[in-house]
Coordinates of C-alpha atoms in Angstrom, one line a residue:
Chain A
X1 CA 86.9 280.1 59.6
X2 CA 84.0 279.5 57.4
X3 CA 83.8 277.0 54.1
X4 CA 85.4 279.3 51.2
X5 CA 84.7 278.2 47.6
X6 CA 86.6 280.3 45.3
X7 CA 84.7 280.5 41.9
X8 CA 83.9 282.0 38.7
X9 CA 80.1 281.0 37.5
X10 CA 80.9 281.7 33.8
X11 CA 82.3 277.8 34.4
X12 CA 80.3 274.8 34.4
X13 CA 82.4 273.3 37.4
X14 CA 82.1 276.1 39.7
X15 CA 78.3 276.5 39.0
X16 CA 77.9 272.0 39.5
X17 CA 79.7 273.2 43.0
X18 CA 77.6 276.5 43.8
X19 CA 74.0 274.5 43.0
X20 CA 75.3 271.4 45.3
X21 CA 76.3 273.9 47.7
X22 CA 73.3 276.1 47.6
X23 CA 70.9 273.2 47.1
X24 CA 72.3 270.8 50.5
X25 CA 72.5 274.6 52.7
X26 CA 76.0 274.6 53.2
X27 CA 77.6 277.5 55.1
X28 CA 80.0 278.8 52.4
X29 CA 81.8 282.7 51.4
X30 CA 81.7 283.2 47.8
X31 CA 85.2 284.4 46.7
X32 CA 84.2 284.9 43.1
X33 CA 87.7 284.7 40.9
X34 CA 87.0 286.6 37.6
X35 CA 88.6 284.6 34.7
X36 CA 87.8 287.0 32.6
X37 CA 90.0 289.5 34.7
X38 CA 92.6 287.6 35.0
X39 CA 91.7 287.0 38.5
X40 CA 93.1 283.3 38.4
X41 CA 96.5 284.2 37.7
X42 CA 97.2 286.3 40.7
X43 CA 99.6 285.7 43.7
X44 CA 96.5 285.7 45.9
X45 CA 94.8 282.9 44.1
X46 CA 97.7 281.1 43.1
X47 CA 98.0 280.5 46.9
X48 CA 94.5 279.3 46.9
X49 CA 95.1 276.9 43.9
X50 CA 99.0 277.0 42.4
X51 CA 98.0 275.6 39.1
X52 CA 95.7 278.7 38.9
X53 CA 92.0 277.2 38.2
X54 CA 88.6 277.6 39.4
X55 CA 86.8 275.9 40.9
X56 CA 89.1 275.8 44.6
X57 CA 88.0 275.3 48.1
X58 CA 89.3 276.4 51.1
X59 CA 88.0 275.0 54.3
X60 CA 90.4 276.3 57.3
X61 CA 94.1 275.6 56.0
X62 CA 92.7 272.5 53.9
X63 CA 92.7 273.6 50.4
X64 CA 91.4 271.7 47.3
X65 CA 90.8 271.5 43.5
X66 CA 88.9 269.7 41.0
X67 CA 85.2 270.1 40.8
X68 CA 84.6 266.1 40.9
X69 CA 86.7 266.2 44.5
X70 CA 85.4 269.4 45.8
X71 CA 81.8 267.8 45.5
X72 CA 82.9 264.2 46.8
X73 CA 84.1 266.2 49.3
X74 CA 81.0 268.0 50.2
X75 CA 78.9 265.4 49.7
X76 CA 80.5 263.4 52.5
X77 CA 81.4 266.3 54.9
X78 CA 78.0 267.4 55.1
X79 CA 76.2 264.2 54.3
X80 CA 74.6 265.3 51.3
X81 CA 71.5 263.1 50.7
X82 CA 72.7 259.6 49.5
X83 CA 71.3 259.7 45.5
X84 CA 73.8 262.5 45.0
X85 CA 76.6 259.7 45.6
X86 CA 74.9 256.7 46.7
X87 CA 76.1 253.9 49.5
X88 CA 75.8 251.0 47.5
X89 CA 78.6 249.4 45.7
X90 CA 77.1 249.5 42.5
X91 CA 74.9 252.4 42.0
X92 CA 78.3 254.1 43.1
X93 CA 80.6 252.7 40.4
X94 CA 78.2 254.2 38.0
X95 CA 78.5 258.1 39.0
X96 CA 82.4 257.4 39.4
X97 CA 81.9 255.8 36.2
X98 CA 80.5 259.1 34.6
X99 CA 82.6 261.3 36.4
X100 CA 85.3 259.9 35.3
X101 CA 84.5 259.3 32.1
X102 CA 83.2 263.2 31.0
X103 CA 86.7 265.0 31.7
X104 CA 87.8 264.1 28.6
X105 CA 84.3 262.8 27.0
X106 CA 81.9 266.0 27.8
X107 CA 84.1 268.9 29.4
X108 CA 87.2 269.3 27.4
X109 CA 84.8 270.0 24.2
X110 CA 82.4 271.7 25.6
X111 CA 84.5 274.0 27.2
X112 CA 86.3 274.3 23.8
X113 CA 83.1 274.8 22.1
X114 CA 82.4 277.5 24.5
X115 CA 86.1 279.2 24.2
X116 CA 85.7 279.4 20.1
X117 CA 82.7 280.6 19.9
X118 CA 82.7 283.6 23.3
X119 CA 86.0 284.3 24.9
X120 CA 88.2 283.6 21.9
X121 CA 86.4 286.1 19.7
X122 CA 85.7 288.4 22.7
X123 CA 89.8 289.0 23.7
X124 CA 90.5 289.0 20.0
X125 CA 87.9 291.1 18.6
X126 CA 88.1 288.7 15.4
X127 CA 84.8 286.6 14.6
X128 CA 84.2 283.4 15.5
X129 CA 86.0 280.8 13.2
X130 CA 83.3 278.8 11.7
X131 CA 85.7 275.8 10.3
X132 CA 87.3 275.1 14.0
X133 CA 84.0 275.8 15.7
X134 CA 82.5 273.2 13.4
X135 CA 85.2 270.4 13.8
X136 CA 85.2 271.3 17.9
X137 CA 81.4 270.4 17.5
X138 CA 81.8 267.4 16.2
X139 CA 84.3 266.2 19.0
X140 CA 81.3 267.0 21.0
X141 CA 78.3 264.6 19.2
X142 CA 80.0 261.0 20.3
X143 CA 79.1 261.9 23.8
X144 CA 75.8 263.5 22.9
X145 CA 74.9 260.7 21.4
X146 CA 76.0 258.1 23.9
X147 CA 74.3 259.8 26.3
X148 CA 70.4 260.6 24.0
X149 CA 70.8 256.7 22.4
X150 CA 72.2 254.4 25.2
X151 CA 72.5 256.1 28.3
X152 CA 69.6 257.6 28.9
X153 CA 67.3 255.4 26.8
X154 CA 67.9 253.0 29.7
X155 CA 67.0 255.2 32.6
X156 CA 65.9 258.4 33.7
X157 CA 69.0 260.0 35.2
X158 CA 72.4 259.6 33.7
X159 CA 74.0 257.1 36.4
X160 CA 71.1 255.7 38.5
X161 CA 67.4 255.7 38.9
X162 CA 67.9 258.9 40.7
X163 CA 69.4 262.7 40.4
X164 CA 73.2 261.9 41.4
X165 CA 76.7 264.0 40.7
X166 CA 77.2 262.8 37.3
X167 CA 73.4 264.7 36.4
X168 CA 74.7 268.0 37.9
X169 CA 78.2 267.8 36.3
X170 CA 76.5 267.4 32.6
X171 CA 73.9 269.5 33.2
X172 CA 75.8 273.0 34.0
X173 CA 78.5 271.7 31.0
X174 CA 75.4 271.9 28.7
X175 CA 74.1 274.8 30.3
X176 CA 77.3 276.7 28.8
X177 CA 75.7 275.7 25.3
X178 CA 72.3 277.0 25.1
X179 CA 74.5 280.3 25.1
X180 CA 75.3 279.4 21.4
X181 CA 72.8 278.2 19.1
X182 CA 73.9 276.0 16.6
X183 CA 72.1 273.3 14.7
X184 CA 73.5 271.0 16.0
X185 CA 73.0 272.3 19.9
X186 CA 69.6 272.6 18.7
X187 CA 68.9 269.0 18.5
X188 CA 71.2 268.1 21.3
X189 CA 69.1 270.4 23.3
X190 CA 65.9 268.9 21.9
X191 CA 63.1 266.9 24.1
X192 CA 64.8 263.8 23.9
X193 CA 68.3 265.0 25.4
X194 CA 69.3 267.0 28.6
X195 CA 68.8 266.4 32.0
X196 CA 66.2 263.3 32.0
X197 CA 64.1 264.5 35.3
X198 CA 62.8 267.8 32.9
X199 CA 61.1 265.5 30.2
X200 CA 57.9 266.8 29.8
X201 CA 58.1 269.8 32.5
X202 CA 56.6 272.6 31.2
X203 CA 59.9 274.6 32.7
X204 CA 62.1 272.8 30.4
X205 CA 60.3 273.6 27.6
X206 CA 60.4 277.0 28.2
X207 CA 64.3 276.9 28.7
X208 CA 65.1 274.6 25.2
X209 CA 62.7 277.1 23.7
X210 CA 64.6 280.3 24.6
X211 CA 67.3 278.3 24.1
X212 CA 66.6 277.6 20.6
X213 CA 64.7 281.4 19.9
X214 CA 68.8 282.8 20.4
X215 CA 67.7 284.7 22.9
X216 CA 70.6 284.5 25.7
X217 CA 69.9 282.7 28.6
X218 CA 72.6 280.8 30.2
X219 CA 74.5 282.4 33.2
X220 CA 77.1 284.0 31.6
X221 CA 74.6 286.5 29.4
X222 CA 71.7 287.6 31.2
X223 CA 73.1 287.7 34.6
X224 CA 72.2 291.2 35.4
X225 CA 72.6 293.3 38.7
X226 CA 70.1 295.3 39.8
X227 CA 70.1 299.0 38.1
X228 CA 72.2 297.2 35.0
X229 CA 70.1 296.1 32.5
X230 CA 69.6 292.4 31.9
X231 CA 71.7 290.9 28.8
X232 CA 74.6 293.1 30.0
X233 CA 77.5 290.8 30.1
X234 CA 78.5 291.9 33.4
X235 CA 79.2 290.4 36.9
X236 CA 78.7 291.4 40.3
X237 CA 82.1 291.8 41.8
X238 CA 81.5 289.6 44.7
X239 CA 78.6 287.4 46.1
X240 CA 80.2 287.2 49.2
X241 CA 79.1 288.9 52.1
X242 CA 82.5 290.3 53.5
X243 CA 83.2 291.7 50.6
X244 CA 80.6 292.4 48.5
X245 CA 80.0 296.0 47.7
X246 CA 77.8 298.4 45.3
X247 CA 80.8 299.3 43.2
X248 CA 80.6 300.3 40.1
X249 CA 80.7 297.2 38.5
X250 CA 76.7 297.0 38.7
X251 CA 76.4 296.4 42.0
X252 CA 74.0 298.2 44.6
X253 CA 74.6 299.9 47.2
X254 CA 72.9 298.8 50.8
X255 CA 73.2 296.6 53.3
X256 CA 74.5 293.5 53.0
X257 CA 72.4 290.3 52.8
X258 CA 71.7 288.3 55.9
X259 CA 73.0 285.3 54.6
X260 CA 76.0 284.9 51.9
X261 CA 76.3 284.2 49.3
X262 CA 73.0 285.4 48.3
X263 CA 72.7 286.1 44.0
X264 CA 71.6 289.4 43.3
X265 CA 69.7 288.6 40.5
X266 CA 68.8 285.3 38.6
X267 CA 67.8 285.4 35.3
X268 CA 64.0 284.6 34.3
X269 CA 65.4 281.4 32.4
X270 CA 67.4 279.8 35.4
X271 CA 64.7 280.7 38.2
X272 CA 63.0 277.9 36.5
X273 CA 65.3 274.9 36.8
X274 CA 66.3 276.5 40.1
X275 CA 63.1 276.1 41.0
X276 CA 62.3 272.7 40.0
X277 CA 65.7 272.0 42.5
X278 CA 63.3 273.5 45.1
X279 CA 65.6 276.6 45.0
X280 CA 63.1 280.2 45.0
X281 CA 64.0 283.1 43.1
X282 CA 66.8 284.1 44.6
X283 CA 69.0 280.7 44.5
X284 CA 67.7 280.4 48.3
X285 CA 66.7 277.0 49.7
X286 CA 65.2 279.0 52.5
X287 CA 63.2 281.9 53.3
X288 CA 65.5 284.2 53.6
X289 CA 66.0 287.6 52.9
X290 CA 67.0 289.7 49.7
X291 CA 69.0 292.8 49.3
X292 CA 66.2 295.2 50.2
X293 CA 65.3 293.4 52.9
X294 CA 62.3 292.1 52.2
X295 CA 61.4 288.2 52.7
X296 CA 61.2 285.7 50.3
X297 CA 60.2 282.0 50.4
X298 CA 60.2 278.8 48.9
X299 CA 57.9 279.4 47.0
X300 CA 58.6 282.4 45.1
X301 CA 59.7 281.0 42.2
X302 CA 59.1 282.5 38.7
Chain B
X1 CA 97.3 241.3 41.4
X2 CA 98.9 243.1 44.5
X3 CA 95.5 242.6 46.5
X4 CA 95.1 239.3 45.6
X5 CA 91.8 239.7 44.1
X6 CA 90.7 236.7 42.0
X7 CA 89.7 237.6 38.4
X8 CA 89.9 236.3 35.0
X9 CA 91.9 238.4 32.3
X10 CA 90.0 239.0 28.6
X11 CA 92.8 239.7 26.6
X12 CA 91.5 243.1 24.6
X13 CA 94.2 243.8 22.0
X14 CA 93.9 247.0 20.3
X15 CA 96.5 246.3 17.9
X16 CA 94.2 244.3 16.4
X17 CA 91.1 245.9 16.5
X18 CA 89.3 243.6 19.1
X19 CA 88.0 246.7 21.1
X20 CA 86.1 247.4 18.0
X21 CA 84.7 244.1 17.5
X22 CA 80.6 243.1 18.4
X23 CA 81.9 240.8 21.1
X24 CA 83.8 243.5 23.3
X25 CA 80.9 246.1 22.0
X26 CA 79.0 244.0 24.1
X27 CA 80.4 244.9 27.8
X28 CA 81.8 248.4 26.7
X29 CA 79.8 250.2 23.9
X30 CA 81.9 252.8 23.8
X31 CA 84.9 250.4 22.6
X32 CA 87.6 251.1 25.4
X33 CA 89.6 249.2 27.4
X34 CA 89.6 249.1 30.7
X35 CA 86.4 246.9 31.1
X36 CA 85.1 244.7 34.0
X37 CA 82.6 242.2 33.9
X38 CA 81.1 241.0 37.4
X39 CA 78.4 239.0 37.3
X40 CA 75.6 241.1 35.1
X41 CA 77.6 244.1 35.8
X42 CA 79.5 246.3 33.3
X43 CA 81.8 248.8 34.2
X44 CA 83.7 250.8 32.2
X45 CA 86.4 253.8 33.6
X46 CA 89.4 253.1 35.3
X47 CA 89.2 254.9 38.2
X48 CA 85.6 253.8 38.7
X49 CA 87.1 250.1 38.1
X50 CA 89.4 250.7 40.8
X51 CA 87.6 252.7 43.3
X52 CA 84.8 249.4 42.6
X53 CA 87.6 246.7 43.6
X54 CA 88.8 248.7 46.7
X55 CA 85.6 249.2 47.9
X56 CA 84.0 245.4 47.1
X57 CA 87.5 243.3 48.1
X58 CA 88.2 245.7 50.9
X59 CA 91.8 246.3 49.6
X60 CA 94.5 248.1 52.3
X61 CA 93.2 252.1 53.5
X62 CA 96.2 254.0 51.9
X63 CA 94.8 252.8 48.6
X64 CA 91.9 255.3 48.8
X65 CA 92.0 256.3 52.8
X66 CA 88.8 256.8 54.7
X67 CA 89.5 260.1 56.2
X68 CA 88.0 262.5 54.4
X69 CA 91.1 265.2 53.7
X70 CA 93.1 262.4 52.5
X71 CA 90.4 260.7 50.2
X72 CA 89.6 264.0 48.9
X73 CA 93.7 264.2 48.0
X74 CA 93.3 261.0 46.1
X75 CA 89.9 262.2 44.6
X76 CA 91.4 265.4 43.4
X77 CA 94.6 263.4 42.1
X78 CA 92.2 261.1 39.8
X79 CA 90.3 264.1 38.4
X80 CA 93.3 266.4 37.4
X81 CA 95.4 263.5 35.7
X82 CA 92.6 262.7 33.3
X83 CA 93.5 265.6 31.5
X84 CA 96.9 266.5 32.4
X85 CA 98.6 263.6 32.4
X86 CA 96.7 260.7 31.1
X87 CA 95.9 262.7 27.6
X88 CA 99.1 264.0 27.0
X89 CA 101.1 260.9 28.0
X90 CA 98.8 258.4 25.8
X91 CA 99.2 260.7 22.9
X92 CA 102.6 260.5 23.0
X93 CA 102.9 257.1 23.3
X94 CA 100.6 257.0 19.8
X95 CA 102.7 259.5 18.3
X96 CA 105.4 257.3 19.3
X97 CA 104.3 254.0 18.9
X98 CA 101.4 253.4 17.5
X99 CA 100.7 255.6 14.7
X100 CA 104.2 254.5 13.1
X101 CA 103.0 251.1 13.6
X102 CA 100.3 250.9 11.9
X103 CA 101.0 254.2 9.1
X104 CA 104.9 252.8 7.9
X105 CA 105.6 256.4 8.3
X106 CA 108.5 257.3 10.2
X107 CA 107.8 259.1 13.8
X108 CA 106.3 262.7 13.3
X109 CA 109.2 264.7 15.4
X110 CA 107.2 268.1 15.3
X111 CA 103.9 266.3 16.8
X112 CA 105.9 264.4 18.8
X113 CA 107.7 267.6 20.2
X114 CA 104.6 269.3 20.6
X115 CA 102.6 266.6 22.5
X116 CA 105.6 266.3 24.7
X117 CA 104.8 269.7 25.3
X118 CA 101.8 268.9 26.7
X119 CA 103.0 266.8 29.3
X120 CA 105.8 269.2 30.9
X121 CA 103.0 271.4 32.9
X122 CA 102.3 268.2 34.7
X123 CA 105.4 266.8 35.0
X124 CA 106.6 270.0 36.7
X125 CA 104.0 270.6 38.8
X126 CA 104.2 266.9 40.1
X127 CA 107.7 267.6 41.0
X128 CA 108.5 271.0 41.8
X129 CA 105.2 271.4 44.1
X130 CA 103.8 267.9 44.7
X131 CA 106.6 265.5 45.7
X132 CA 108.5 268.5 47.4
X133 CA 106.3 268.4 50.0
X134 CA 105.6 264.5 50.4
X135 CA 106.7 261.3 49.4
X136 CA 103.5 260.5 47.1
X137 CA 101.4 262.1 45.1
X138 CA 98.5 262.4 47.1
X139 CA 99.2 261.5 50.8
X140 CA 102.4 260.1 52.5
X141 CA 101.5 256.6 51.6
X142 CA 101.3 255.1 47.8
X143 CA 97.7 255.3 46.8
X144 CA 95.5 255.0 43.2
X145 CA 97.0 258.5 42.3
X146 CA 100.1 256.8 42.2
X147 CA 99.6 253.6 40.7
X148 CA 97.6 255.8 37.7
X149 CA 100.6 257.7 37.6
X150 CA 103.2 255.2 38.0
X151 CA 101.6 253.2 34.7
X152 CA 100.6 256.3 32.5
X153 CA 104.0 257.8 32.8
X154 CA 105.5 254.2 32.1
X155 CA 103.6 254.8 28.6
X156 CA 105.9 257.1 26.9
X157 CA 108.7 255.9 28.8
X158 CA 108.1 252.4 27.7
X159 CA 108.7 253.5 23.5
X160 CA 112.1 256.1 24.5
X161 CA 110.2 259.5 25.4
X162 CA 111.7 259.2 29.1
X163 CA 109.7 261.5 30.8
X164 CA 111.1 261.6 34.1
X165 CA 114.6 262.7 33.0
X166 CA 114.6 266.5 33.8
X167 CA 112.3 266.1 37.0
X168 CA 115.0 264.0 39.9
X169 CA 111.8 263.9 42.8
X170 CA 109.5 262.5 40.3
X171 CA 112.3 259.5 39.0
X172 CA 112.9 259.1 42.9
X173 CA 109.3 258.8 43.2
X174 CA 109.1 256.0 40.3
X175 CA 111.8 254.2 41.7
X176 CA 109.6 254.4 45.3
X177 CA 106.2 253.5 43.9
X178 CA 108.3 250.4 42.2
X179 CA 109.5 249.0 45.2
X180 CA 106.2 249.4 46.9
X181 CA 104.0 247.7 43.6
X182 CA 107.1 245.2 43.7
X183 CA 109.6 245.0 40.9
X184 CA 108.4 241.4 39.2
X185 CA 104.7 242.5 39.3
X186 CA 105.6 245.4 37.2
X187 CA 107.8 244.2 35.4
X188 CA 104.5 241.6 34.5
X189 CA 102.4 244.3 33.7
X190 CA 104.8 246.1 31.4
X191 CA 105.9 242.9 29.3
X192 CA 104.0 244.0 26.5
X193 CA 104.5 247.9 26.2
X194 CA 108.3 247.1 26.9
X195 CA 108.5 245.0 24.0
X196 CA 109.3 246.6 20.5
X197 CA 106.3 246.3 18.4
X198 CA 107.0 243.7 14.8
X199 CA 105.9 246.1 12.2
X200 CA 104.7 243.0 10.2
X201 CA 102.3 242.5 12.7
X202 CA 99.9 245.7 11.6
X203 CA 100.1 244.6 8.0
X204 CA 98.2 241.6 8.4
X205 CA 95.2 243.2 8.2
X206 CA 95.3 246.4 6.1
X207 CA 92.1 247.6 6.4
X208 CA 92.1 247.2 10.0
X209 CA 95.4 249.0 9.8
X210 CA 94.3 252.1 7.5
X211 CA 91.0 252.8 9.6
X212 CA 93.1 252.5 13.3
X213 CA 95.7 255.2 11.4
X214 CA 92.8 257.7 10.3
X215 CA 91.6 257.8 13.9
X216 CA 95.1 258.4 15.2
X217 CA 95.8 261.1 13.3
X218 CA 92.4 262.7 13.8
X219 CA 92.9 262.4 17.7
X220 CA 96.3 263.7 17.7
X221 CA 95.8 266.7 15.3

């Protein structure tokens, strides 16, 4: 039975687990759970994951949750390269220390940042509440700051010298953001904060810009299937390639790719960091090929 | 204290404000306590503080267990809790304790009821799904998911929110992890939670007092 990782890439976790995943070239199925369906709440995910959350693994009858574990996990069962989560005593305690540190510090307000200002208005039909938004911002800045002032004025990457799990955890959780421009996002988004590795990259400058211009360009907007327009806030049913299908969800017909799970379309914004993470256009660390057949390679980035 | 390891306690109290003062600031910016100091090394995070001491002093497997399945059982233990039970159980314990303390105001029962709230999620699924299937909470050996368990649910406890009165497998579980820690150690550790705070105390310094209740009652709103 192959590695299953059961996830929905509107979340930060899920998308820390699907770049590790993508970017080491481990063997997984997508099972894409739709929180937005409801999807998480069903029997056949509660049996996946009984407290009813993405992201979940499944590998043979071993199942587990929490992002931070699901990547340790990896990590060591397919002896990820050692900066992700590095041998030595000390350099270790410092992505545990972050790791630890941003469930409560980074996560919980981003998330609720990203709840008040998308989902909450988009089950309710009511606008976004400016007062709450506001105060769920500010819950937010402590971390920003401690990271921008003292973290990262120390070092390049936000535990060690190098790119590790605590840089991937805070960098989809502030990939949720870019979605919703605020002033404050703005400067939290601005050359001097964000994943230290970009500073300067002309690629990064592109994405804060767009970032900043309003245009959508985190995951969860432009995502776009092929014959559905990009900016359509849709999803392809599935990724993976037992059951992925051109339904009429905005997916397209044909055969199924070679290899799974295999995105059907990336967004002009996210083929750049993708491909600064050596991953080409279509989130492949290979050459491989995409839907219509046709090979790709490394280097066919944006 | 249970693996021996040698170390040197720095008293932090935060009754009186000393996790705020330019001394602690020092080897945790971020003004929280747990903090170790090794040499030139700072560490902050409890779990990375104890996943640091098992690792450099080589403390017993079951602690954090080399085989992968069962590590990643403690791993995904010491992520959920953060949340689930850590938040919820220290917020009650300020509700509780603390902001009463320090305020003169009587305990908050609607707060108090709701925060308690909180907790119940966690308290079931620890022992309706978890300790229904083994005898601790992430393999069947006591581990750091327990012994972060065993002292955050001690918390409330500790001020008269027994927490472990409607769940029988997670007190069973308590009393388990107690034998294993060994009674007088934590009895040690829980001296001062155990003991009723002196309301005079948090007068002494007023302004010390006033700031500590603003940022209580902007945490637990």
């Amino acid at each position: 039975m192959p590695l299953e990782l059961f996830l929905d890439l509107y979340s930060p976790p899920c998308r820390a687990i699907y770049i590790f995943a993508m970017k080491n070239g481990i063997p997984f199925e997508l099972r894409s759970v739709e929180l937005g369906r409801g999807e998480h709440l069903k029997p056949e995910f509660l049996k996946v994951n009984p407290l009813g959350k993405v992201p979940a693994l499944k590998d043979g009858d071993f199942l587990l949750a929490e992002s931070v574990a699901i990547l340790l996990y990896l990590s060591r069962k397919y002896h990820a390269a050692a900066h992700w989560y590095p041998p030595e005593l000390q350099a270790c305690a410092r992505v545990d220390e972050y790791l630890a540190w941003q469930h409560t510090a980074v996560q919980l307000p981003a998330t609720n940042i990203y709840l008040c200002k998308s989902l909450l208005p988009y089950f309710s039909g009511q606008s976004v509440d400016p007062v709450r938004l506001d105060r769920l911002l500010g819950k937010l800045k402590p971390a920003l700051q401690h990271l921008d002032q003292e973290v990262l004025a120390a070092k390049p990457f936000l535990a060690t010298e190098e790119l590790s799990l605590a840089d991937l955890m805070e960098f989809t959780e502030l990939m949720q953001l870019p979605c919703l421009p605020s002033p404050l996002l703005l400067a939290a988004m601005s050359s001097k904060t964000g994943p230290g590795w970009q500073h300067g990259k002309p690629e990064w400058r592109l994405l804060w810009a767009l970032s900043s211009s309003g245009m959508p360009t985190g995951l969860c907007y432009s995502l776009g299937t092929p014959g559905t327009p990009s900016g359509t806030p849709s999803w392809p049913r599935s990724w993976c390639r037992d059951c992925w299908s051109g339904s009429a969800e905005g997916g397209v017909a044909g055969p199924a790719p070679l290899h799974s799970p295999v995105p059907i379309n990336m967004p002009c914004a996210l083929r750049l960091p993708l491909a600064s993470l050596g991953l080409g256009r279509w989130g492949l660390p290979t050459s491989e090929q995409n839907l219509e057949g046709q090979e790709m390679s490394r280097d066919d980035a944006a | 204290m249970k693996n021996g390891i040698p170390f040197e306690l720095r008293s932090v109290e935060l009754g009186r404000g000393e996790h705020l003062k330019p001394e602690f600031l020092k080897v945790n910016p971020l003004g929280k306590v747990p903090a170790l100091k090794d040499g030139d090394f700072l560490l902050a995070e409890s779990v990375a503080i104890l996943l640091y001491l098992s690792r450099k002093y080589h403390a017993a497997a079951h602690w954090y267990p080399p085989e992968l399945q069962a590590c990643a059982r403690v791993d995904e233990y010491l992520a959920w809790q953060h949340t689930a039970v850590q938040l919820p159980a220290t917020n009650i314990y300020l509700c509780k304790s603390l902001l009463p303390y320090f305020s003169e105001q009587s305990v908050d029962p609607v707060c108090l009821d709701r925060l308690l709230g909180k907790l119940k999620p966690a308290l079931q699924h620890l022992d309706r799904e978890v300790l229904a299937a083994k005898p601790f909470l992430a393999t069947e050996e006591l581990s750091l998911a327990d012994l972060m368990a065993f002292t955050e649910l001690m918390q409330p406890t500790a001020v008269g929110c027994d927490v472990f009165q409607d769940w029988p497998r997670l007190a069973a579980w308590q009393a388990r992890v107690e034998a294993a820690l060994g009674p007088e150690l934590v009895r040690d550790a829980h001296r001062l939670v155990l003991q009723p705070r002196d309301p005079r105390d948090a007068q002494r310094d007023p302004k010390l007092a006033q700031e500590l209740v603003q940022r209580l009652l902007e945490r637990l709103s």
